[in-house]
PDB file of C-alpha atoms in Angstrom:
ATOM      1  CA  SER X  13      52.385 -44.681  34.880  1.00  0.00           C
ATOM      2  CA  LEU X  14      52.139 -41.119  36.200  1.00  0.00           C
ATOM      3  CA  LEU X  15      53.497 -39.871  32.889  1.00  0.00           C
ATOM      4  CA  GLY X  16      50.969 -41.973  31.032  1.00  0.00           C
ATOM      5  CA  ALA X  17      48.082 -40.658  33.146  1.00  0.00           C
ATOM      6  CA  ALA X  18      49.248 -37.084  32.666  1.00  0.00           C
ATOM      7  CA  SER X  19      49.568 -37.627  28.927  1.00  0.00           C
ATOM      8  CA  GLY X  20      46.036 -39.079  28.803  1.00  0.00           C
ATOM      9  CA  ALA X  21      44.622 -36.155  30.780  1.00  0.00           C
ATOM     10  CA  ILE X  22      46.301 -33.667  28.461  1.00  0.00           C
ATOM     11  CA  GLY X  23      44.892 -35.539  25.464  1.00  0.00           C
ATOM     12  CA  GLN X  24      41.392 -35.405  26.930  1.00  0.00           C
ATOM     13  CA  PHE X  25      41.803 -31.704  27.702  1.00  0.00           C
ATOM     14  CA  ASN X  26      42.960 -30.967  24.153  1.00  0.00           C
ATOM     15  CA  SER X  27      40.042 -32.945  22.701  1.00  0.00           C
ATOM     16  CA  ARG X  28      37.618 -31.110  24.962  1.00  0.00           C
ATOM     17  CA  ASP X  29      39.253 -27.780  24.084  1.00  0.00           C
ATOM     18  CA  ASP X  30      38.962 -28.538  20.361  1.00  0.00           C
ATOM     19  CA  TYR X  31      35.320 -29.513  20.876  1.00  0.00           C
ATOM     20  CA  PHE X  32      34.436 -26.214  22.570  1.00  0.00           C
ATOM     21  CA  LYS X  33      36.425 -24.254  19.996  1.00  0.00           C
ATOM     22  CA  GLY X  34      34.366 -25.982  17.324  1.00  0.00           C
ATOM     23  CA  ILE X  35      31.105 -24.992  19.033  1.00  0.00           C
ATOM     24  CA  VAL X  36      32.219 -21.354  19.317  1.00  0.00           C
ATOM     25  CA  GLN X  37      33.372 -21.334  15.690  1.00  0.00           C
ATOM     26  CA  ASN X  38      30.056 -22.760  14.489  1.00  0.00           C
ATOM     27  CA  GLN X  39      28.089 -20.229  16.540  1.00  0.00           C
ATOM     28  CA  TYR X  40      30.231 -17.381  15.206  1.00  0.00           C
ATOM     29  CA  GLU X  41      29.817 -18.515  11.597  1.00  0.00           C
ATOM     30  CA  SER X  42      26.063 -18.966  12.070  1.00  0.00           C
ATOM     31  CA  SER X  43      25.677 -15.508  13.657  1.00  0.00           C
ATOM     32  CA  TRP X  44      27.816 -13.891  10.977  1.00  0.00           C
ATOM     33  CA  ALA X  45      25.801 -15.539   8.185  1.00  0.00           C
ATOM     34  CA  GLU X  46      22.534 -14.442   9.819  1.00  0.00           C
ATOM     35  CA  MET X  47      23.825 -10.863  10.159  1.00  0.00           C
ATOM     36  CA  GLN X  48      24.932 -10.835   6.528  1.00  0.00           C
ATOM     37  CA  ASN X  49      21.517 -12.082   5.396  1.00  0.00           C
ATOM     38  CA  SER X  50      19.785  -9.417   7.510  1.00  0.00           C
ATOM     39  CA  LEU X  51      22.056  -6.726   6.082  1.00  0.00           C
ATOM     40  CA  THR X  52      21.474  -7.891   2.513  1.00  0.00           C
ATOM     41  CA  GLY X  53      17.700  -8.075   2.974  1.00  0.00           C
ATOM     42  CA  GLY X  54      17.631  -4.834   4.951  1.00  0.00           C
ATOM     43  CA  THR X  55      19.612  -2.975   2.281  1.00  0.00           C
ATOM     44  CA  ALA X  56      17.190  -4.173  -0.399  1.00  0.00           C
ATOM     45  CA  THR X  57      14.223  -3.080   1.751  1.00  0.00           C
ATOM     46  CA  ALA X  58      15.797   0.310   2.481  1.00  0.00           C
ATOM     47  CA  ALA X  59      16.623   0.827  -1.204  1.00  0.00           C
ATOM     48  CA  ASN X  60      13.053  -0.043  -2.164  1.00  0.00           C
ATOM     49  CA  ARG X  61      11.711   2.371   0.447  1.00  0.00           C
ATOM     50  CA  GLU X  62      13.957   5.118  -0.967  1.00  0.00           C
ATOM     51  CA  VAL X  63      12.377   4.624  -4.401  1.00  0.00           C
ATOM     52  CA  THR X  64       8.887   4.461  -2.845  1.00  0.00           C
ATOM     53  CA  GLU X  65       9.506   7.749  -1.015  1.00  0.00           C
ATOM     54  CA  LEU X  66      10.387   9.430  -4.311  1.00  0.00           C
ATOM     55  CA  ALA X  67       7.144   8.154  -5.869  1.00  0.00           C
ATOM     56  CA  PHE X  68       5.047   9.415  -2.951  1.00  0.00           C
ATOM     57  CA  ALA X  69       6.944  12.722  -2.905  1.00  0.00           C
ATOM     58  CA  THR X  70       5.781  13.206  -6.502  1.00  0.00           C
ATOM     59  CA  LEU X  71       2.184  12.334  -5.618  1.00  0.00           C
ATOM     60  CA  LEU X  72       2.121  14.545  -2.507  1.00  0.00           C
ATOM     61  CA  GLY X  73       4.357  17.277  -3.845  1.00  0.00           C
ATOM     62  CA  ASP X  74       6.563  17.215  -0.741  1.00  0.00           C
ATOM     63  CA  LYS X  75       9.351  14.856   0.355  1.00  0.00           C
ATOM     64  CA  ASP X  76       8.782  15.378   4.092  1.00  0.00           C
ATOM     65  CA  LYS X  77       5.057  14.628   3.701  1.00  0.00           C
ATOM     66  CA  ALA X  78       5.935  11.461   1.809  1.00  0.00           C
ATOM     67  CA  THR X  79       8.328  10.331   4.554  1.00  0.00           C
ATOM     68  CA  GLY X  80       5.771  11.055   7.276  1.00  0.00           C
ATOM     69  CA  TRP X  81       3.014   9.225   5.398  1.00  0.00           C
ATOM     70  CA  LEU X  82       5.159   6.144   4.787  1.00  0.00           C
ATOM     71  CA  ASP X  83       6.040   6.091   8.501  1.00  0.00           C
ATOM     72  CA  GLU X  84       2.281   6.014   9.239  1.00  0.00           C
ATOM     73  CA  LEU X  85       1.780   3.158   6.772  1.00  0.00           C
ATOM     74  CA  GLN X  86       4.678   1.263   8.326  1.00  0.00           C
ATOM     75  CA  ASP X  87       3.093   1.602  11.778  1.00  0.00           C
ATOM     76  CA  PHE X  88      -0.252   0.516  10.294  1.00  0.00           C
ATOM     77  CA  ALA X  89       1.357  -2.521   8.647  1.00  0.00           C
ATOM     78  CA  ALA X  90       2.973  -3.528  11.945  1.00  0.00           C
ATOM     79  CA  VAL X  91      -0.429  -4.068  13.598  1.00  0.00           C
ATOM     80  CA  THR X  92      -2.357  -5.552  10.656  1.00  0.00           C
ATOM     81  CA  PRO X  93      -2.134  -8.873   8.806  1.00  0.00           C
ATOM     82  CA  PHE X  94      -1.084  -7.020   5.646  1.00  0.00           C
ATOM     83  CA  SER X  95       2.441  -6.105   4.654  1.00  0.00           C
ATOM     84  CA  PHE X  96       3.935  -2.656   4.212  1.00  0.00           C
ATOM     85  CA  GLY X  97       4.146  -3.399   0.468  1.00  0.00           C
ATOM     86  CA  ASP X  98       0.406  -4.222   0.332  1.00  0.00           C
ATOM     87  CA  LEU X  99      -0.482  -0.955   2.041  1.00  0.00           C
ATOM     88  CA  THR X 100       1.831   1.250  -0.024  1.00  0.00           C
ATOM     89  CA  SER X 101       0.407  -0.286  -3.199  1.00  0.00           C
ATOM     90  CA  MET X 102      -3.148   0.377  -2.015  1.00  0.00           C
ATOM     91  CA  SER X 103      -2.282   3.900  -0.889  1.00  0.00           C
ATOM     92  CA  GLN X 104      -0.576   4.749  -4.174  1.00  0.00           C
ATOM     93  CA  THR X 105      -3.616   3.501  -6.079  1.00  0.00           C
ATOM     94  CA  LEU X 106      -5.969   5.677  -4.012  1.00  0.00           C
ATOM     95  CA  MET X 107      -3.735   8.708  -4.500  1.00  0.00           C
ATOM     96  CA  ASN X 108      -3.675   8.155  -8.244  1.00  0.00           C
ATOM     97  CA  TYR X 109      -7.466   8.512  -8.151  1.00  0.00           C
ATOM     98  CA  GLY X 110      -7.362  11.742  -6.174  1.00  0.00           C
ATOM     99  CA  ILE X 111      -7.825  10.436  -2.624  1.00  0.00           C
ATOM    100  CA  LYS X 112      -4.810  12.096  -0.988  1.00  0.00           C
ATOM    101  CA  ASP X 113      -6.114  13.197   2.404  1.00  0.00           C
ATOM    102  CA  SER X 114      -4.339  11.004   4.979  1.00  0.00           C
ATOM    103  CA  LYS X 115      -7.349  10.716   7.292  1.00  0.00           C
ATOM    104  CA  GLN X 116      -9.644   9.681   4.415  1.00  0.00           C
ATOM    105  CA  GLN X 117      -7.051   7.220   3.143  1.00  0.00           C
ATOM    106  CA  ILE X 118      -6.645   5.527   6.516  1.00  0.00           C
ATOM    107  CA  GLY X 119     -10.442   5.267   6.762  1.00  0.00           C
ATOM    108  CA  TRP X 120     -10.693   3.691   3.314  1.00  0.00           C
ATOM    109  CA  MET X 121      -7.792   1.316   3.917  1.00  0.00           C
ATOM    110  CA  GLN X 122      -9.226   0.277   7.288  1.00  0.00           C
ATOM    111  CA  ALA X 123     -12.587  -0.529   5.661  1.00  0.00           C
ATOM    112  CA  ILE X 124     -10.994  -2.300   2.677  1.00  0.00           C
ATOM    113  CA  GLY X 125      -8.627  -4.200   5.017  1.00  0.00           C
ATOM    114  CA  ASP X 126     -11.482  -5.320   7.280  1.00  0.00           C
ATOM    115  CA  ALA X 127     -13.536  -6.457   4.279  1.00  0.00           C
ATOM    116  CA  GLY X 128     -10.519  -8.233   2.815  1.00  0.00           C
ATOM    117  CA  SER X 129      -9.792  -9.986   6.105  1.00  0.00           C
ATOM    118  CA  ALA X 130     -13.430 -11.087   6.465  1.00  0.00           C
ATOM    119  CA  THR X 131     -13.540 -12.526   2.931  1.00  0.00           C
ATOM    120  CA  GLY X 132      -9.996 -13.921   2.794  1.00  0.00           C
ATOM    121  CA  LEU X 133      -8.655 -11.589   0.120  1.00  0.00           C
ATOM    122  CA  SER X 134      -4.986 -11.207  -0.762  1.00  0.00           C
ATOM    123  CA  GLY X 135      -2.950  -8.015  -0.761  1.00  0.00           C
ATOM    124  CA  ALA X 136      -3.337  -7.803  -4.555  1.00  0.00           C
ATOM    125  CA  ASP X 137      -7.118  -8.064  -4.169  1.00  0.00           C
ATOM    126  CA  LEU X 138      -7.099  -5.151  -1.723  1.00  0.00           C
ATOM    127  CA  THR X 139      -5.330  -2.966  -4.281  1.00  0.00           C
ATOM    128  CA  MET X 140      -7.902  -4.088  -6.851  1.00  0.00           C
ATOM    129  CA  LEU X 141     -10.771  -3.007  -4.556  1.00  0.00           C
ATOM    130  CA  ALA X 142      -9.060   0.338  -3.987  1.00  0.00           C
ATOM    131  CA  ALA X 143      -8.660   0.791  -7.746  1.00  0.00           C
ATOM    132  CA  TYR X 144     -12.325   0.233  -8.637  1.00  0.00           C
ATOM    133  CA  LEU X 145     -13.616   2.300  -5.737  1.00  0.00           C
ATOM    134  CA  GLY X 146     -11.121   5.022  -6.640  1.00  0.00           C
ATOM    135  CA  ARG X 147     -12.250   5.024 -10.281  1.00  0.00           C
ATOM    136  CA  MET X 148     -15.864   5.281  -9.220  1.00  0.00           C
ATOM    137  CA  ASN X 149     -14.989   8.255  -7.030  1.00  0.00           C
ATOM    138  CA  SER X 150     -12.760  10.057  -9.548  1.00  0.00           C
ATOM    139  CA  THR X 151     -15.139   9.654 -12.533  1.00  0.00           C
ATOM    140  CA  ASP X 152     -18.284  10.254 -10.426  1.00  0.00           C
ATOM    141  CA  LYS X 153     -19.865   7.348 -12.318  1.00  0.00           C
ATOM    142  CA  VAL X 154     -21.333   4.044 -11.169  1.00  0.00           C
ATOM    143  CA  SER X 155     -21.009   1.209 -13.655  1.00  0.00           C
ATOM    144  CA  LEU X 156     -21.007  -2.587 -13.548  1.00  0.00           C
ATOM    145  CA  GLU X 157     -17.415  -2.399 -14.780  1.00  0.00           C
ATOM    146  CA  TYR X 158     -16.537  -0.970 -11.362  1.00  0.00           C
ATOM    147  CA  LEU X 159     -19.051  -2.931  -9.275  1.00  0.00           C
ATOM    148  CA  ASN X 160     -18.704  -6.459 -10.650  1.00  0.00           C
ATOM    149  CA  PRO X 161     -15.070  -6.905  -9.455  1.00  0.00           C
ATOM    150  CA  LEU X 162     -16.233  -5.946  -5.962  1.00  0.00           C
ATOM    151  CA  MET X 163     -19.154  -8.400  -6.100  1.00  0.00           C
ATOM    152  CA  GLU X 164     -16.824 -11.151  -7.347  1.00  0.00           C
ATOM    153  CA  ARG X 165     -14.682 -10.634  -4.257  1.00  0.00           C
ATOM    154  CA  GLY X 166     -17.542 -10.960  -1.793  1.00  0.00           C
ATOM    155  CA  ILE X 167     -18.468  -7.268  -1.452  1.00  0.00           C
ATOM    156  CA  ASP X 168     -22.262  -6.857  -1.761  1.00  0.00           C
ATOM    157  CA  ALA X 169     -22.011  -3.433  -3.398  1.00  0.00           C
ATOM    158  CA  ILE X 170     -25.394  -3.623  -5.140  1.00  0.00           C
ATOM    159  CA  GLY X 171     -27.044  -4.677  -1.878  1.00  0.00           C
ATOM    160  CA  TYR X 172     -25.447  -1.757  -0.038  1.00  0.00           C
ATOM    161  CA  LEU X 173     -26.789   0.702  -2.614  1.00  0.00           C
ATOM    162  CA  ALA X 174     -30.252  -0.897  -2.611  1.00  0.00           C
ATOM    163  CA  ASP X 175     -30.517  -0.737   1.203  1.00  0.00           C
ATOM    164  CA  ASN X 176     -29.395   2.875   1.260  1.00  0.00           C
ATOM    165  CA  LEU X 177     -31.910   3.877  -1.418  1.00  0.00           C
ATOM    166  CA  GLY X 178     -34.698   1.790   0.113  1.00  0.00           C
ATOM    167  CA  THR X 179     -35.263  -0.092  -3.120  1.00  0.00           C
ATOM    168  CA  SER X 180     -34.546  -3.444  -4.765  1.00  0.00           C
ATOM    169  CA  LYS X 181     -31.359  -4.664  -6.403  1.00  0.00           C
ATOM    170  CA  ASP X 182     -33.159  -4.819  -9.757  1.00  0.00           C
ATOM    171  CA  ALA X 183     -34.057  -1.146  -9.381  1.00  0.00           C
ATOM    172  CA  VAL X 184     -30.419  -0.315  -8.644  1.00  0.00           C
ATOM    173  CA  TYR X 185     -29.303  -2.149 -11.792  1.00  0.00           C
ATOM    174  CA  GLU X 186     -31.808  -0.096 -13.792  1.00  0.00           C
ATOM    175  CA  MET X 187     -30.566   3.151 -12.223  1.00  0.00           C
ATOM    176  CA  ILE X 188     -26.987   2.185 -13.078  1.00  0.00           C
ATOM    177  CA  SER X 189     -27.917   1.527 -16.714  1.00  0.00           C
ATOM    178  CA  LYS X 190     -29.504   4.989 -16.906  1.00  0.00           C
ATOM    179  CA  GLY X 191     -26.524   6.694 -15.251  1.00  0.00           C
ATOM    180  CA  GLN X 192     -28.627   8.009 -12.373  1.00  0.00           C
ATOM    181  CA  LEU X 193     -26.167   7.328  -9.526  1.00  0.00           C
ATOM    182  CA  SER X 194     -23.271   9.461  -8.322  1.00  0.00           C
ATOM    183  CA  GLY X 195     -19.925   7.639  -8.225  1.00  0.00           C
ATOM    184  CA  ILE X 196     -18.635   9.895  -5.443  1.00  0.00           C
ATOM    185  CA  GLU X 197     -21.609   9.175  -3.188  1.00  0.00           C
ATOM    186  CA  ALA X 198     -21.776   5.489  -4.124  1.00  0.00           C
ATOM    187  CA  SER X 199     -18.072   4.826  -3.459  1.00  0.00           C
ATOM    188  CA  LYS X 200     -18.290   6.612  -0.109  1.00  0.00           C
ATOM    189  CA  LEU X 201     -21.373   4.587   0.863  1.00  0.00           C
ATOM    190  CA  ILE X 202     -19.812   1.259  -0.167  1.00  0.00           C
ATOM    191  CA  VAL X 203     -16.655   1.999   1.820  1.00  0.00           C
ATOM    192  CA  GLU X 204     -18.700   2.934   4.898  1.00  0.00           C
ATOM    193  CA  LYS X 205     -20.822  -0.234   4.635  1.00  0.00           C
ATOM    194  CA  MET X 206     -17.730  -2.400   4.131  1.00  0.00           C
ATOM    195  CA  GLY X 207     -16.271  -0.925   7.301  1.00  0.00           C
ATOM    196  CA  GLU X 208     -19.467  -1.318   9.331  1.00  0.00           C
ATOM    197  CA  GLU X 209     -20.221  -4.904   8.287  1.00  0.00           C
ATOM    198  CA  ASN X 210     -16.665  -6.153   8.760  1.00  0.00           C
ATOM    199  CA  ALA X 211     -15.509  -4.006  11.697  1.00  0.00           C
ATOM    200  CA  GLY X 212     -12.763  -5.702  13.690  1.00  0.00           C
ATOM    201  CA  ALA X 213     -12.051  -8.429  11.101  1.00  0.00           C
ATOM    202  CA  MET X 214      -8.539  -7.180  10.396  1.00  0.00           C
ATOM    203  CA  ASP X 215      -7.707  -7.026  14.097  1.00  0.00           C
ATOM    204  CA  ALA X 216      -9.079 -10.545  14.624  1.00  0.00           C
ATOM    205  CA  ILE X 217      -6.974 -11.936  11.763  1.00  0.00           C
ATOM    206  CA  SER X 218      -3.892 -10.140  13.097  1.00  0.00           C
ATOM    207  CA  GLN X 219      -4.200 -12.201  16.322  1.00  0.00           C
ATOM    208  CA  THR X 220      -4.148 -15.541  14.482  1.00  0.00           C
ATOM    209  CA  TYR X 221      -0.933 -17.487  13.931  1.00  0.00           C
ATOM    210  CA  SER X 222      -0.562 -16.274  10.334  1.00  0.00           C
ATOM    211  CA  GLY X 223      -1.383 -12.707  11.382  1.00  0.00           C
ATOM    212  CA  LEU X 224       1.153 -12.746  14.218  1.00  0.00           C
ATOM    213  CA  THR X 225       3.734 -14.208  11.830  1.00  0.00           C
ATOM    214  CA  SER X 226       3.033 -11.386   9.366  1.00  0.00           C
ATOM    215  CA  THR X 227       3.398  -8.787  12.134  1.00  0.00           C
ATOM    216  CA  LEU X 228       6.678 -10.356  13.306  1.00  0.00           C
ATOM    217  CA  GLU X 229       8.013 -10.366   9.741  1.00  0.00           C
ATOM    218  CA  ASP X 230       7.058  -6.698   9.276  1.00  0.00           C
ATOM    219  CA  ASN X 231       8.799  -5.693  12.504  1.00  0.00           C
ATOM    220  CA  ARG X 232      11.882  -7.750  11.665  1.00  0.00           C
ATOM    221  CA  ALA X 233      11.949  -6.146   8.210  1.00  0.00           C
ATOM    222  CA  GLN X 234      11.858  -2.705   9.842  1.00  0.00           C
ATOM    223  CA  LEU X 235      14.868  -3.599  12.016  1.00  0.00           C
ATOM    224  CA  ASP X 236      16.776  -4.981   9.035  1.00  0.00           C
ATOM    225  CA  ALA X 237      15.848  -1.927   6.966  1.00  0.00           C
ATOM    226  CA  ALA X 238      17.229   0.393   9.663  1.00  0.00           C
ATOM    227  CA  MET X 239      20.557  -1.436   9.519  1.00  0.00           C
ATOM    228  CA  GLY X 240      20.446  -1.528   5.725  1.00  0.00           C
ATOM    229  CA  LYS X 241      19.726   2.196   5.536  1.00  0.00           C
ATOM    230  CA  GLY X 242      22.822   3.034   7.569  1.00  0.00           C
ATOM    231  CA  TYR X 243      24.958   0.761   5.410  1.00  0.00           C
ATOM    232  CA  MET X 244      23.429   2.128   2.201  1.00  0.00           C
ATOM    233  CA  GLU X 245      23.985   5.772   3.166  1.00  0.00           C
ATOM    234  CA  THR X 246      27.664   5.142   3.915  1.00  0.00           C
ATOM    235  CA  ARG X 247      28.105   3.043   0.786  1.00  0.00           C
ATOM    236  CA  SER X 248      26.326   5.644  -1.383  1.00  0.00           C
ATOM    237  CA  LYS X 249      28.835   8.337  -0.330  1.00  0.00           C
ATOM    238  CA  GLY X 250      31.650   6.102  -1.537  1.00  0.00           C
ATOM    239  CA  LEU X 251      29.856   5.372  -4.806  1.00  0.00           C
ATOM    240  CA  GLN X 252      29.260   9.085  -5.430  1.00  0.00           C
ATOM    241  CA  GLU X 253      32.938   9.870  -4.801  1.00  0.00           C
TER     242      GLU X 253
END
C-alpha cells in the first residue's frame, strides 16, 4: 500500500509538473509571438519613417532639419488625437505650398487640428483643409474653389472674412468675384479665427477614450519603431554586403 501511495503521489506530481510546464510554454509562445508582431510592425514603421525623412530632407534641403522636424511632429502626435501619419501628411502639404517655417507650421496645424476636433473631421480632412488654405496663401488669391471645401467641413470662412472686414457675407462674395481680396491675408485670418474659435478642442478630444487610445497607439508605435530601426539597420548592413 505504501508503494501504491508513493506511485500515486509521483503520478500527481508529474501531472502537476506537466500542467505548469504547459502554462510556461504557452506564456513563452504568446510573448514570442507578441514580440515578433511588434518587431514586424516596428520595422515597417521605421522603414516608412526612413522614406518620409528623405522626402522632408528634399523639401527642407537638409537631412538633419528633416529629422529634427519629424521628431517634433512625433512629439506633437503623442499628445493629440491625430496620428503621426496625419500630421506628416498635413505638414508635407503645407510645405509644398511654401509654408516651411516650423513655428508657422505648428501654429497652422494647431488651429487646423482644433477646428478638426471641434467639427469631427478625419485626418484626411485635415490635410484637405491644409491644402486649400495653402493654395490660397501660395497663389495670393481668394476663390470659392478654395473656400467652399472649408465651408463644407464646418469652417465659416466667409463669416470670418465678413466679420474682419465689417461687412456682410454677400459683400464678401462680391469682393471674391471681383478678385479684391488677398489670399495671403485671407488664409492667415481664417487660420487665426479657426484657432481662436476652437481653442482647446484638440486637447479635450485627446482626453476622451478614443483620444487616449490614439495616444497610446502612437506611443506604442514609437517603441516598436525604435526596436524595428535597430533591427533594420543591422539587417541593411547584411543586405548591402
